[in-house]
Coordinates of C-alpha atoms in Angstrom, one line a residue:
M1 CA 126.9 -54.8 -210.5
S2 CA 126.7 -50.7 -209.7
S3 CA 124.0 -48.6 -211.4
E4 CA 126.7 -46.6 -212.6
T5 CA 128.2 -49.6 -214.8
A6 CA 124.5 -50.7 -215.6
D7 CA 124.2 -46.8 -216.6
L8 CA 127.2 -46.5 -218.4
F9 CA 126.7 -49.5 -220.9
A10 CA 122.8 -48.6 -221.4
A11 CA 124.3 -45.1 -222.3
L12 CA 126.5 -46.8 -224.7
A13 CA 123.5 -48.6 -226.4
A14 CA 121.8 -45.5 -226.9
D15 CA 124.6 -42.6 -228.2
P16 CA 124.9 -43.3 -231.8
S17 CA 127.5 -40.4 -231.7
Q18 CA 130.0 -42.4 -229.4
P19 CA 132.5 -44.9 -230.8
F20 CA 134.2 -47.5 -228.4
A21 CA 135.5 -50.8 -228.5
L22 CA 135.3 -53.7 -225.6
I23 CA 138.0 -56.2 -225.5
A24 CA 138.4 -59.1 -222.9
R25 CA 141.3 -60.6 -223.4
D26 CA 142.4 -64.4 -223.4
G27 CA 143.2 -65.3 -219.1
A28 CA 141.7 -62.1 -217.8
D29 CA 138.4 -62.0 -215.8
T30 CA 138.2 -58.5 -216.9
V31 CA 136.4 -56.3 -219.8
E32 CA 138.3 -53.2 -221.0
L33 CA 136.2 -50.1 -222.4
L34 CA 138.3 -47.4 -224.7
R35 CA 136.6 -44.7 -225.8
G36 CA 137.8 -42.0 -227.9
D37 CA 137.9 -40.2 -231.1
V38 CA 137.8 -42.0 -234.8
V39 CA 140.5 -41.0 -237.5
D40 CA 140.9 -42.8 -240.6
V41 CA 144.0 -42.7 -242.2
P42 CA 145.4 -43.8 -245.7
A43 CA 148.3 -46.1 -244.8
L44 CA 150.1 -48.0 -241.5
A45 CA 152.5 -44.8 -240.9
D46 CA 149.5 -42.5 -240.8
I47 CA 148.2 -44.1 -237.6
P48 CA 148.6 -41.6 -234.9
L49 CA 150.6 -42.6 -232.2
T50 CA 151.8 -39.3 -231.2
A51 CA 149.5 -36.3 -230.2
P52 CA 150.1 -33.3 -231.0
D53 CA 151.9 -32.2 -227.7
G54 CA 154.6 -34.8 -228.4
A55 CA 153.1 -37.7 -226.0
G56 CA 152.2 -41.2 -226.8
Q57 CA 149.0 -42.0 -227.4
E58 CA 147.1 -45.4 -227.5
V59 CA 145.2 -46.3 -230.8
L60 CA 143.3 -49.2 -231.4
A61 CA 143.6 -49.5 -235.5
M62 CA 141.1 -51.3 -237.5
V63 CA 143.0 -52.6 -240.6
P64 CA 141.8 -54.1 -243.5
F65 CA 142.7 -57.0 -246.0
R66 CA 143.0 -54.1 -248.9
Q67 CA 145.9 -52.6 -246.6
V68 CA 148.1 -55.3 -248.0
T69 CA 148.7 -53.2 -251.3
E70 CA 150.7 -51.2 -249.4
R71 CA 153.2 -54.4 -249.7
G72 CA 152.8 -54.1 -253.4
Y73 CA 150.2 -57.4 -253.2
E74 CA 146.8 -57.1 -255.3
A75 CA 143.4 -56.8 -253.6
H76 CA 139.5 -56.4 -254.6
D77 CA 139.4 -52.5 -252.8
D78 CA 136.3 -52.2 -251.3
D79 CA 137.6 -48.8 -249.9
A80 CA 137.0 -50.3 -246.1
P81 CA 138.6 -47.2 -243.7
L82 CA 142.0 -47.8 -241.9
R83 CA 140.1 -46.8 -239.1
C84 CA 141.7 -45.8 -236.1
L85 CA 140.0 -45.2 -232.4
V86 CA 142.1 -43.1 -230.5
V87 CA 141.7 -43.4 -226.9
R88 CA 140.7 -40.9 -224.6
S89 CA 139.8 -43.1 -222.0
R90 CA 140.3 -46.5 -220.9
E91 CA 138.3 -48.4 -218.1
E92 CA 138.3 -52.3 -216.9
F93 CA 135.1 -53.8 -215.6
P94 CA 135.0 -57.6 -214.1
S95 CA 133.5 -59.6 -216.9
A96 CA 130.4 -60.8 -214.7
D97 CA 129.7 -57.3 -213.6
V98 CA 129.6 -56.1 -217.8
I99 CA 128.1 -59.6 -218.8
A100 CA 125.0 -58.7 -216.1
A101 CA 125.0 -55.1 -217.8
L102 CA 124.5 -56.0 -221.0
P103 CA 121.4 -56.9 -223.1
S104 CA 120.3 -60.4 -224.0
D105 CA 117.2 -60.7 -225.8
E106 CA 117.6 -62.5 -229.2
V107 CA 118.6 -59.9 -232.1
P108 CA 116.2 -61.3 -235.3
L109 CA 117.9 -62.1 -238.6
A110 CA 116.0 -62.3 -241.7
D111 CA 117.0 -64.0 -245.2
A112 CA 120.2 -65.9 -243.6
G113 CA 122.6 -68.0 -245.8
F114 CA 125.7 -68.2 -247.3
D115 CA 126.4 -66.0 -250.4
I116 CA 127.9 -68.7 -252.3
D117 CA 126.2 -72.3 -252.1
D118 CA 127.8 -75.5 -250.8
E119 CA 128.3 -76.7 -254.8
S120 CA 129.6 -73.6 -256.0
Y121 CA 132.0 -73.2 -253.3
A122 CA 133.0 -77.0 -253.9
E123 CA 133.5 -76.1 -257.5
I124 CA 136.0 -72.9 -256.7
V125 CA 137.7 -75.5 -254.1
R126 CA 138.5 -78.0 -257.5
T127 CA 139.4 -75.0 -259.5
V128 CA 142.2 -73.6 -257.3
I129 CA 143.7 -77.0 -256.6
R130 CA 143.8 -77.9 -260.4
D131 CA 144.7 -74.5 -261.9
E132 CA 146.8 -72.8 -258.6
I133 CA 148.2 -75.4 -256.6
G134 CA 148.2 -77.9 -259.6
R135 CA 150.3 -75.5 -261.4
G136 CA 153.1 -74.2 -259.4
E137 CA 151.4 -70.9 -258.3
G138 CA 151.6 -71.8 -254.1
A139 CA 151.5 -74.3 -251.4
N140 CA 148.0 -73.3 -249.9
F141 CA 145.5 -70.7 -250.2
V142 CA 142.7 -69.3 -248.1
I143 CA 139.6 -68.6 -250.2
R144 CA 136.2 -67.3 -248.2
R145 CA 132.7 -67.1 -248.8
D146 CA 130.2 -65.0 -246.2
Y147 CA 127.2 -65.8 -244.4
T148 CA 124.8 -63.0 -244.4
A149 CA 121.9 -61.6 -243.0
R150 CA 119.6 -58.9 -242.7
V151 CA 119.8 -57.5 -239.0
E152 CA 116.6 -56.4 -237.9
A153 CA 117.9 -54.6 -234.5
D154 CA 120.0 -51.3 -233.5
P155 CA 123.5 -52.4 -234.4
R156 CA 125.0 -51.0 -231.2
V157 CA 122.5 -52.9 -229.2
A158 CA 122.8 -56.1 -231.8
A159 CA 127.0 -55.5 -230.9
L160 CA 126.2 -55.5 -227.1
T161 CA 124.3 -58.1 -227.1
W162 CA 126.5 -60.5 -228.8
F163 CA 129.6 -59.6 -227.0
R164 CA 127.9 -60.6 -224.0
A165 CA 126.9 -64.3 -225.3
L166 CA 130.5 -64.4 -226.4
L167 CA 131.5 -64.1 -223.2
E168 CA 129.1 -66.4 -221.7
H169 CA 129.5 -68.9 -224.4
E170 CA 132.6 -68.8 -226.2
R171 CA 136.1 -69.6 -224.4
G172 CA 139.9 -70.1 -225.2
A173 CA 139.7 -66.4 -227.7
Y174 CA 142.6 -64.7 -227.5
W175 CA 140.6 -61.3 -228.0
T176 CA 136.6 -61.3 -227.0
F177 CA 135.6 -57.8 -228.5
A178 CA 133.2 -55.7 -230.0
I179 CA 134.1 -52.7 -232.1
V180 CA 131.8 -49.9 -232.5
T181 CA 132.3 -46.8 -234.7
D182 CA 130.4 -44.9 -237.2
G183 CA 129.0 -47.1 -240.0
H184 CA 131.3 -50.0 -239.1
V185 CA 130.4 -53.0 -236.1
A186 CA 132.8 -55.5 -235.7
V187 CA 132.1 -58.3 -232.8
G188 CA 134.0 -61.9 -232.8
A189 CA 136.3 -63.9 -230.8
S190 CA 139.6 -64.7 -232.5
P191 CA 141.6 -67.7 -231.4
E192 CA 144.6 -66.3 -233.1
A193 CA 147.6 -63.3 -232.2
H194 CA 149.0 -62.8 -235.2
V195 CA 151.9 -60.7 -234.0
T196 CA 152.7 -58.6 -231.0
A197 CA 155.9 -56.9 -230.1
E198 CA 156.5 -55.8 -226.5
R199 CA 159.4 -53.2 -225.3
S200 CA 162.3 -55.3 -223.8
G201 CA 165.2 -53.0 -223.0
D202 CA 166.2 -50.9 -226.6
S203 CA 164.3 -53.5 -228.7
R204 CA 160.9 -55.6 -229.2
V205 CA 159.9 -59.4 -228.5
V206 CA 158.0 -60.0 -231.5
T207 CA 155.7 -62.7 -231.2
M208 CA 153.4 -64.7 -233.9
N209 CA 150.7 -67.6 -233.3
P210 CA 150.2 -69.4 -236.3
I211 CA 147.0 -71.6 -235.7
S212 CA 146.1 -74.0 -238.3
G213 CA 144.2 -77.6 -238.7
T214 CA 140.8 -77.3 -237.6
F215 CA 138.8 -79.9 -235.9
R216 CA 135.1 -79.7 -235.4
H217 CA 133.7 -80.8 -232.0
P218 CA 131.5 -84.2 -233.1
A219 CA 128.0 -84.7 -231.1
G220 CA 128.8 -85.1 -227.8
G221 CA 132.1 -83.3 -227.8
A222 CA 135.8 -84.0 -228.6
T223 CA 137.5 -87.1 -227.1
R224 CA 140.9 -88.7 -226.9
E225 CA 140.2 -91.1 -230.1
T226 CA 138.4 -88.1 -232.3
L227 CA 140.8 -85.7 -231.6
G228 CA 143.4 -88.2 -232.2
A229 CA 142.4 -89.3 -235.4
F230 CA 142.7 -85.7 -236.1
L231 CA 146.2 -85.2 -235.4
R232 CA 147.5 -88.4 -237.0
D233 CA 145.7 -86.5 -240.5
A234 CA 148.8 -85.8 -242.9
K235 CA 146.8 -83.1 -244.3
E236 CA 145.7 -81.3 -241.6
T237 CA 149.3 -81.7 -240.0
E238 CA 151.0 -80.5 -243.3
E239 CA 148.5 -77.1 -243.2
L240 CA 150.3 -76.3 -239.9
F241 CA 153.8 -76.6 -241.1
M242 CA 153.2 -74.8 -243.8
V243 CA 151.9 -71.5 -242.5
V244 CA 154.3 -71.9 -240.3
D245 CA 156.9 -71.5 -242.9
E246 CA 155.3 -68.9 -244.0
E247 CA 155.2 -66.7 -240.8
L248 CA 158.8 -67.9 -240.2
K249 CA 159.8 -66.0 -243.4
M250 CA 158.1 -62.6 -241.9
M251 CA 159.9 -63.2 -238.7
S252 CA 162.8 -63.2 -240.6
A253 CA 162.2 -60.1 -242.4
V254 CA 161.6 -58.1 -239.2
C255 CA 163.8 -60.0 -236.5
S256 CA 167.3 -60.0 -236.2
D257 CA 167.5 -63.0 -234.9
G258 CA 165.3 -64.8 -237.1
G259 CA 162.8 -66.4 -234.4
R260 CA 162.4 -69.5 -232.8
I261 CA 159.3 -71.8 -232.7
T262 CA 158.0 -73.4 -229.7
G263 CA 154.9 -76.0 -229.5
P264 CA 152.9 -77.5 -231.1
H265 CA 149.7 -76.7 -228.8
L266 CA 146.2 -77.2 -229.1
K267 CA 144.2 -74.2 -229.0
E268 CA 140.7 -75.3 -227.6
M269 CA 137.4 -73.5 -228.2
S270 CA 133.9 -74.3 -227.6
R271 CA 133.3 -75.8 -230.7
L272 CA 136.6 -76.1 -232.3
T273 CA 139.8 -77.3 -231.6
H274 CA 143.1 -75.9 -233.8
T275 CA 146.7 -76.7 -233.5
E276 CA 149.2 -73.9 -233.1
Y277 CA 153.1 -73.0 -232.6
V278 CA 154.4 -69.9 -231.3
L279 CA 157.4 -67.7 -233.0
R280 CA 159.4 -65.5 -231.1
G281 CA 162.6 -63.1 -231.9
T282 CA 163.7 -59.8 -231.1
S283 CA 163.4 -56.5 -233.6
R284 CA 164.0 -52.7 -233.2
L285 CA 161.6 -52.1 -235.7
D286 CA 158.9 -49.4 -235.2
P287 CA 155.4 -51.6 -234.7
R288 CA 153.9 -50.3 -237.5
D289 CA 156.7 -51.4 -239.9
I290 CA 156.3 -54.9 -238.0
L291 CA 152.5 -55.1 -238.5
R292 CA 153.6 -53.7 -242.7
E293 CA 156.2 -56.8 -243.1
T294 CA 153.9 -59.1 -241.3
M295 CA 150.5 -58.1 -243.3
F296 CA 148.9 -60.7 -243.0
A297 CA 148.5 -64.2 -241.8
P298 CA 148.8 -67.4 -244.2
T299 CA 146.6 -68.9 -241.9
V300 CA 144.1 -66.8 -243.9
T301 CA 145.7 -66.0 -247.1
G302 CA 147.9 -68.5 -248.2
S303 CA 151.5 -69.0 -249.4
P304 CA 153.6 -67.7 -250.9
M305 CA 152.2 -64.4 -249.8
Q306 CA 152.3 -62.6 -253.0
N307 CA 150.9 -64.9 -254.9
A308 CA 148.3 -65.9 -252.3
C309 CA 147.1 -62.2 -253.2
A310 CA 146.8 -62.7 -256.3
V311 CA 144.8 -66.0 -256.1
I312 CA 142.5 -64.7 -253.8
R313 CA 141.7 -62.0 -256.0
R314 CA 141.5 -64.2 -258.8
H315 CA 139.0 -66.6 -256.7
E316 CA 137.1 -64.4 -254.4
T317 CA 134.3 -62.3 -256.5
T318 CA 133.7 -59.7 -253.6
P319 CA 136.3 -57.7 -251.6
R320 CA 137.5 -59.0 -247.8
G321 CA 136.8 -55.7 -245.9
Y322 CA 138.5 -56.6 -242.6
Y323 CA 138.2 -60.5 -242.6
S324 CA 141.5 -61.5 -242.3
G325 CA 142.8 -58.2 -241.1
V326 CA 143.8 -57.0 -237.9
A327 CA 142.6 -55.4 -234.6
A328 CA 145.9 -53.7 -233.9
L329 CA 146.4 -52.0 -230.6
F330 CA 149.2 -50.0 -230.2
T331 CA 149.7 -49.0 -226.1
P332 CA 152.6 -46.6 -225.3
R333 CA 155.3 -47.4 -223.3
A334 CA 158.2 -46.1 -222.2
G335 CA 160.5 -45.7 -225.0
G336 CA 157.5 -46.4 -227.8
H337 CA 154.6 -48.1 -228.0
D338 CA 153.4 -52.1 -227.7
L339 CA 151.9 -53.9 -230.4
D340 CA 149.0 -56.3 -229.9
A341 CA 147.3 -57.3 -233.1
P342 CA 144.8 -60.6 -233.4
I343 CA 143.6 -61.5 -236.8
L344 CA 140.2 -60.6 -237.8
I345 CA 138.5 -63.9 -238.1
R346 CA 135.6 -65.6 -236.3
T347 CA 133.9 -62.3 -236.5
A348 CA 130.3 -60.9 -237.2
Y349 CA 130.3 -57.6 -239.0
V350 CA 127.4 -55.0 -239.6
A351 CA 127.3 -52.3 -241.8
D352 CA 123.8 -51.4 -243.4
G353 CA 121.7 -53.2 -241.5
T354 CA 123.2 -56.8 -243.0
L355 CA 125.1 -59.2 -241.0
R356 CA 128.1 -60.7 -242.3
V357 CA 130.5 -63.5 -240.9
P358 CA 133.2 -64.7 -243.6
A359 CA 134.5 -67.7 -243.6
G360 CA 137.6 -69.2 -245.8
A361 CA 138.9 -72.9 -245.4
T362 CA 142.9 -73.7 -246.4
L363 CA 143.2 -75.2 -249.7
V364 CA 146.1 -77.6 -250.1
R365 CA 147.0 -80.7 -252.6
H366 CA 145.0 -82.9 -250.3
S367 CA 142.0 -81.3 -250.0
D368 CA 138.6 -82.7 -250.4
P369 CA 136.0 -80.0 -252.0
Y370 CA 133.2 -81.1 -249.6
G371 CA 135.3 -81.0 -246.6
E372 CA 136.4 -77.8 -246.8
V373 CA 132.6 -77.1 -247.8
A374 CA 132.1 -78.6 -244.0
E375 CA 135.0 -76.6 -242.8
T376 CA 133.3 -72.9 -243.5
H377 CA 130.3 -74.3 -242.5
G378 CA 131.7 -75.4 -239.4
K379 CA 133.6 -71.8 -239.0
A380 CA 130.5 -69.8 -239.5
A381 CA 128.7 -71.9 -237.1
G382 CA 131.0 -71.4 -234.5
V383 CA 130.4 -67.5 -234.6
L384 CA 126.7 -67.6 -235.3
G385 CA 126.3 -70.5 -232.6
A386 CA 128.2 -68.3 -229.9
I387 CA 126.2 -65.2 -230.6
G388 CA 123.1 -67.0 -230.6
A389 CA 122.2 -66.6 -234.2
I390 CA 121.7 -70.3 -234.8
P391 CA 120.6 -73.0 -232.1
R392 CA 123.7 -73.5 -229.7
A393 CA 125.0 -77.2 -230.3
V394 CA 125.4 -79.4 -227.6
T395 CA 129.0 -80.2 -227.4
T396 CA 130.2 -81.4 -224.3
V397 CA 133.9 -82.2 -223.7
A398 CA 135.3 -85.1 -222.1
G399 CA 132.2 -85.9 -220.5
S400 CA 132.1 -82.6 -219.8
D401 CA 128.2 -81.1 -218.4
D402 CA 128.7 -77.9 -220.3
D403 CA 131.2 -76.4 -222.8
A404 CA 130.7 -72.7 -221.9
P405 CA 133.9 -70.6 -220.3
G406 CA 134.9 -71.4 -216.9
S407 CA 133.1 -74.9 -216.7
A408 CA 134.8 -77.9 -214.9
R409 CA 137.3 -80.0 -217.4
T410 CA 140.6 -81.5 -218.0
P411 CA 142.2 -80.3 -221.3
L412 CA 142.9 -82.9 -223.9
A413 CA 145.9 -81.6 -224.5
E414 CA 147.0 -83.1 -221.1
D415 CA 146.0 -86.2 -222.0
P416 CA 149.4 -88.2 -222.2
E417 CA 148.5 -89.5 -225.5
I418 CA 147.6 -86.5 -226.8
A419 CA 150.4 -84.9 -225.8
E420 CA 152.7 -87.7 -227.3
L421 CA 151.1 -87.2 -230.4
L422 CA 151.6 -83.3 -230.7
A423 CA 155.1 -83.9 -229.5
S424 CA 156.1 -86.5 -231.8
R425 CA 155.5 -83.8 -234.8
N426 CA 158.8 -81.9 -233.9
A427 CA 160.9 -85.1 -234.5
R428 CA 160.4 -84.4 -238.8
L429 CA 161.4 -80.3 -238.0
A430 CA 164.5 -78.6 -238.6
P431 CA 166.7 -77.9 -234.9
F432 CA 167.8 -74.8 -236.7
W433 CA 164.7 -73.4 -236.1
L434 CA 163.4 -75.5 -233.1
D435 CA 166.4 -74.9 -230.6
E436 CA 168.3 -72.0 -229.8
Q437 CA 170.7 -71.2 -232.2
P438 CA 174.2 -71.8 -230.8
G439 CA 177.6 -69.4 -231.8
A440 CA 178.4 -70.9 -235.2
D441 CA 181.9 -71.4 -236.2
R442 CA 181.0 -69.1 -239.5
P443 CA 182.5 -71.6 -241.8
L444 CA 181.8 -69.3 -244.7
A445 CA 182.9 -65.9 -243.0
G446 CA 184.7 -63.1 -245.0
R447 CA 182.8 -64.0 -248.0
S448 CA 179.1 -62.1 -249.2
A449 CA 176.2 -63.1 -251.1
L450 CA 173.5 -61.3 -253.3
V451 CA 170.0 -63.5 -252.9
I452 CA 167.8 -62.9 -255.7
D453 CA 164.3 -62.5 -254.3
A454 CA 161.5 -64.7 -256.8
E455 CA 158.5 -63.5 -255.4
D456 CA 158.7 -66.1 -252.5
R457 CA 160.1 -64.5 -249.3
F458 CA 161.5 -68.2 -248.0
T459 CA 164.6 -66.0 -249.1
T460 CA 164.7 -64.0 -245.9
M461 CA 164.9 -67.4 -244.4
L462 CA 167.7 -68.3 -246.4
A463 CA 169.2 -65.5 -246.1
H464 CA 169.3 -65.7 -241.9
Q465 CA 170.8 -69.0 -242.7
L466 CA 173.8 -67.7 -244.8
R467 CA 174.2 -65.1 -242.0
H468 CA 174.6 -67.7 -239.8
L469 CA 177.1 -69.5 -241.7
G470 CA 179.3 -66.4 -241.8
L471 CA 178.3 -64.6 -245.2
E472 CA 177.4 -60.9 -245.4
V473 CA 174.0 -61.1 -247.3
R474 CA 171.9 -58.5 -249.4
I475 CA 168.3 -59.3 -251.0
V476 CA 167.2 -57.9 -254.1
P477 CA 163.7 -58.3 -255.7
W478 CA 164.4 -60.0 -259.2
D479 CA 163.2 -57.1 -261.4
E480 CA 166.0 -54.3 -259.6
A481 CA 168.9 -56.9 -260.0
T482 CA 170.8 -55.2 -262.1
D483 CA 173.3 -56.8 -264.8
A484 CA 175.9 -55.1 -262.9
E485 CA 174.9 -56.1 -259.6
V486 CA 174.8 -59.9 -260.4
D487 CA 178.1 -59.9 -262.1
A488 CA 179.8 -58.2 -259.4
A489 CA 178.5 -60.5 -256.6
E490 CA 181.2 -63.0 -255.0
I491 CA 178.1 -65.3 -254.8
V492 CA 174.6 -65.5 -255.9
L493 CA 171.7 -67.3 -254.5
A494 CA 169.1 -67.6 -257.1
G495 CA 165.9 -68.0 -254.8
P496 CA 162.6 -69.9 -255.1
G497 CA 159.3 -68.4 -256.6
P498 CA 156.2 -69.8 -257.8
G499 CA 155.2 -70.6 -261.3
D500 CA 156.0 -72.8 -264.3
P501 CA 159.8 -72.8 -265.0
E502 CA 158.7 -73.3 -268.7
D503 CA 156.1 -69.8 -268.9
T504 CA 157.5 -68.0 -271.9
D505 CA 155.1 -64.7 -271.0
S506 CA 156.5 -64.5 -267.6
A507 CA 159.3 -61.5 -267.0
R508 CA 160.4 -62.8 -263.8
I509 CA 161.1 -66.4 -264.9
A510 CA 163.0 -64.2 -268.5
R511 CA 165.0 -62.6 -265.6
L512 CA 166.2 -65.5 -263.2
R513 CA 166.8 -67.5 -266.6
E514 CA 169.3 -64.5 -267.7
V515 CA 170.7 -64.3 -264.0
V516 CA 171.6 -68.1 -264.2
A517 CA 172.9 -68.0 -267.4
R518 CA 175.1 -64.8 -266.5
R519 CA 176.8 -67.0 -263.4
L520 CA 177.2 -70.1 -265.4
D521 CA 178.8 -68.3 -268.6
A522 CA 181.0 -66.4 -266.3
R523 CA 181.9 -69.6 -264.3
A524 CA 180.9 -67.1 -261.2
P525 CA 179.5 -68.9 -258.1
L526 CA 176.2 -69.4 -258.1
V527 CA 173.7 -71.4 -256.1
A528 CA 170.0 -72.0 -257.1
V529 CA 167.2 -72.9 -255.1
C530 CA 163.6 -74.5 -256.2
L531 CA 162.3 -72.7 -259.3
S532 CA 165.9 -71.5 -260.3
H533 CA 167.6 -75.2 -259.5
Q534 CA 164.7 -75.8 -262.3
L535 CA 165.9 -73.0 -264.4
L536 CA 169.5 -73.9 -264.0
A537 CA 168.8 -77.4 -265.3
R538 CA 166.8 -76.1 -268.3
E539 CA 170.0 -74.4 -269.1
L540 CA 171.9 -77.4 -268.8
G541 CA 169.8 -79.3 -270.9
I542 CA 168.0 -81.5 -268.2
P543 CA 164.5 -81.6 -269.5
V544 CA 161.2 -79.9 -266.7
V545 CA 158.0 -81.8 -266.6
P546 CA 155.2 -81.5 -264.3
L547 CA 155.1 -83.9 -261.3
D548 CA 152.1 -86.4 -261.1
S549 CA 151.2 -84.7 -257.8
P550 CA 152.6 -81.6 -256.3
H551 CA 154.8 -81.6 -253.5
Q552 CA 153.5 -78.9 -251.3
G553 CA 155.0 -79.2 -248.1
L554 CA 156.4 -83.1 -248.3
Q555 CA 159.5 -83.9 -246.8
L556 CA 161.6 -86.5 -248.5
E557 CA 164.6 -88.6 -247.3
I558 CA 167.3 -88.0 -250.1
D559 CA 171.1 -88.7 -251.2
V560 CA 172.7 -85.5 -251.7
F561 CA 176.1 -86.4 -253.0
G562 CA 176.3 -89.1 -250.4
E563 CA 175.1 -87.2 -247.3
Q564 CA 171.3 -88.4 -246.3
A565 CA 169.3 -85.3 -245.7
A566 CA 165.6 -84.7 -244.7
I567 CA 164.9 -81.9 -246.7
G568 CA 161.5 -80.3 -247.4
F569 CA 159.9 -79.7 -250.7
Y570 CA 157.4 -77.1 -252.5
N571 CA 157.2 -77.7 -256.0
T572 CA 155.2 -79.0 -258.9
F573 CA 157.7 -79.2 -261.4
T574 CA 160.6 -80.8 -261.7
A575 CA 163.9 -81.4 -263.7
R576 CA 164.1 -85.1 -264.9
V577 CA 167.1 -87.4 -266.1
G578 CA 166.9 -91.2 -267.1
P579 CA 166.9 -93.8 -263.7
G580 CA 170.5 -93.9 -262.1
E581 CA 171.6 -91.5 -264.5
T582 CA 174.5 -89.1 -262.2
L583 CA 176.6 -87.7 -264.4
L584 CA 176.4 -85.1 -267.3
V585 CA 178.9 -84.1 -269.5
D586 CA 179.0 -80.9 -271.4
D587 CA 182.0 -79.7 -273.5
E588 CA 182.0 -76.2 -272.1
R589 CA 181.2 -76.6 -268.3
G590 CA 183.0 -80.0 -267.7
E591 CA 181.1 -82.7 -265.7
V592 CA 178.1 -81.9 -263.7
E593 CA 177.2 -84.4 -260.7
I594 CA 173.7 -85.1 -260.4
A595 CA 171.7 -86.0 -257.4
A596 CA 168.6 -87.8 -258.4
G597 CA 165.8 -90.0 -257.2
P598 CA 164.6 -93.4 -258.6
T599 CA 162.1 -92.2 -260.9
G600 CA 164.8 -89.6 -262.4
D601 CA 163.8 -86.7 -260.5
V602 CA 166.6 -84.1 -260.0
F603 CA 167.0 -83.6 -256.2
A604 CA 170.7 -81.5 -256.8
L605 CA 173.0 -80.4 -259.3
R606 CA 176.5 -79.2 -259.0
G607 CA 179.4 -78.4 -261.2
P608 CA 182.0 -76.0 -261.6
A609 CA 181.1 -72.9 -259.7
F610 CA 177.5 -73.8 -259.2
A611 CA 175.1 -76.2 -257.2
S612 CA 171.7 -76.2 -256.9
V613 CA 168.9 -78.1 -254.8
Q614 CA 164.8 -78.5 -255.6
G615 CA 164.2 -78.6 -251.9
H616 CA 163.9 -75.7 -249.6
L617 CA 167.0 -75.8 -247.3
E618 CA 165.6 -73.1 -245.3
S619 CA 162.3 -74.7 -244.4
I620 CA 161.0 -76.0 -241.0
L621 CA 160.2 -79.4 -243.0
S622 CA 164.4 -79.6 -243.8
R623 CA 165.8 -81.2 -240.7
D624 CA 169.2 -81.2 -242.4
G625 CA 168.7 -78.1 -244.3
I626 CA 171.6 -75.8 -242.3
R627 CA 174.3 -78.7 -243.3
T628 CA 173.3 -79.3 -246.6
L629 CA 173.0 -75.2 -247.5
E630 CA 176.7 -75.2 -246.1
R631 CA 177.8 -77.8 -248.5
L632 CA 176.4 -76.2 -251.5
V633 CA 177.8 -73.0 -250.8
A634 CA 181.0 -74.0 -250.0
H635 CA 181.0 -76.3 -253.4
A636 CA 179.9 -73.1 -255.5
A637 CA 182.5 -70.9 -253.7
A638 CA 185.7 -73.1 -253.9

């Protein structure tokens, strides 16, 4: 290490007027130092990618969670700024030199502990499962709590000290970083790239990296047996599939090709291992628009996204700040900017002398309240142990003497048994999203469809599938779809959404009922999915009842009018007929065919100019989704 390097980092620690960012990216043996000017802006569109002289400039933006209000979603507002570091200088240093130059003395903490005690958090988990998932508000939700402490050190010194500790003791992070501006310090090791966009010709390759499922390494380290048990756990598997579905909704909104899935992979870190997929597609959107349309990752919010934000606001009593937002680096390239935006998780924040480490657990129908309590402990401890705020546990892996970065070890993902367990997950999934989509014969070419969005962006995936089948498609939110539009559409697809189909106070559900009734009365082609299928059933006189146990992220093999199909379900309510009932005779509408299970749960309906399905044909869990969608649309439009 040169004396100039040591002097530079000593000056960074001592000069409170100089903002900076340190970034160590996955796989690199260097650390980037970014310095520049700080500008706070109100919206993503205002991120200053262009200098006054018209040249492109590099910007690192700290995007808080409250920015979801740009999409019309709910959030507690804590005035956390959308803070931009406009980069004026960029330098790179060998990681070893940076470690040698940074301070290493312990940063004293006081009054440490979670802001919500374990029993209170377990009760929140029970409430969310019962009142939100159990009543059809969504498939999964992430509720956080914060580990807090008083910091008895200069925040800049603390940031540099903790960044050094992360470089030394954490591995597998996508970004390891310290971002220091006036009044705001963030130091972390995020495992997850939320979204990247890299120039390729006249478009951008967009990548998302959903990570879900958390395996906490036991004492002595992970083994084939303990990791294998984790990979076989239904809750952990379903959790990952659900967030992949949610991020595919986003990919379908920003990418013309809808996105392809590769994986699953293991993300092995020092104290935790996660499962992940990689999603890729191409887009011509401005990178700021790509970021807006993908705010924020379902792995740290839930699904469907709009409802997840409302649930978070109901059950988290304090604002999130930057937790679950992103650090978005916009780098100028020929023809525009690249985007690299990791999620702000596994991060310690310092403001006003207080350390805050948020940690959230993904709550699904199978969640055990105390298991989710333990998950928040594990996630917080991963950060706190890595930065040395709590004692570092001995967590060797596969017999290694050291689990720090650079230790000699064989990744468990390379173990044949583990690799086979991972690969076997894809046997359940839809080839439509896994494989390169071939040029379709476009069996429905020449037709058009109006898709009614009922506040679940699964409609973006449905629209992509419909376009693949040859239809011209337009998506309209439920509250913007006029009667004239509904009446004029060649085919209407009434989409899925959260909520109780019997809710008489919901304007959204009332409007969907009107849409369904108008199309039925006009004998005009209608396809109804999930919630809209339930409303169609009600219109036909079929009762709708709550399920004993929600079908959130569940794959079922069902008979759809003579064809077996593996379909993914995300429902809490179901239309139900008598066991064995397959036909409904209506004097006005003629015969209605019913596809039902052994208990009478109605999986699909079809009749004159309409068809419906309870499952989500667009889901990655719908192995036979595209074929079933083609059949139902063709029937309705015949």
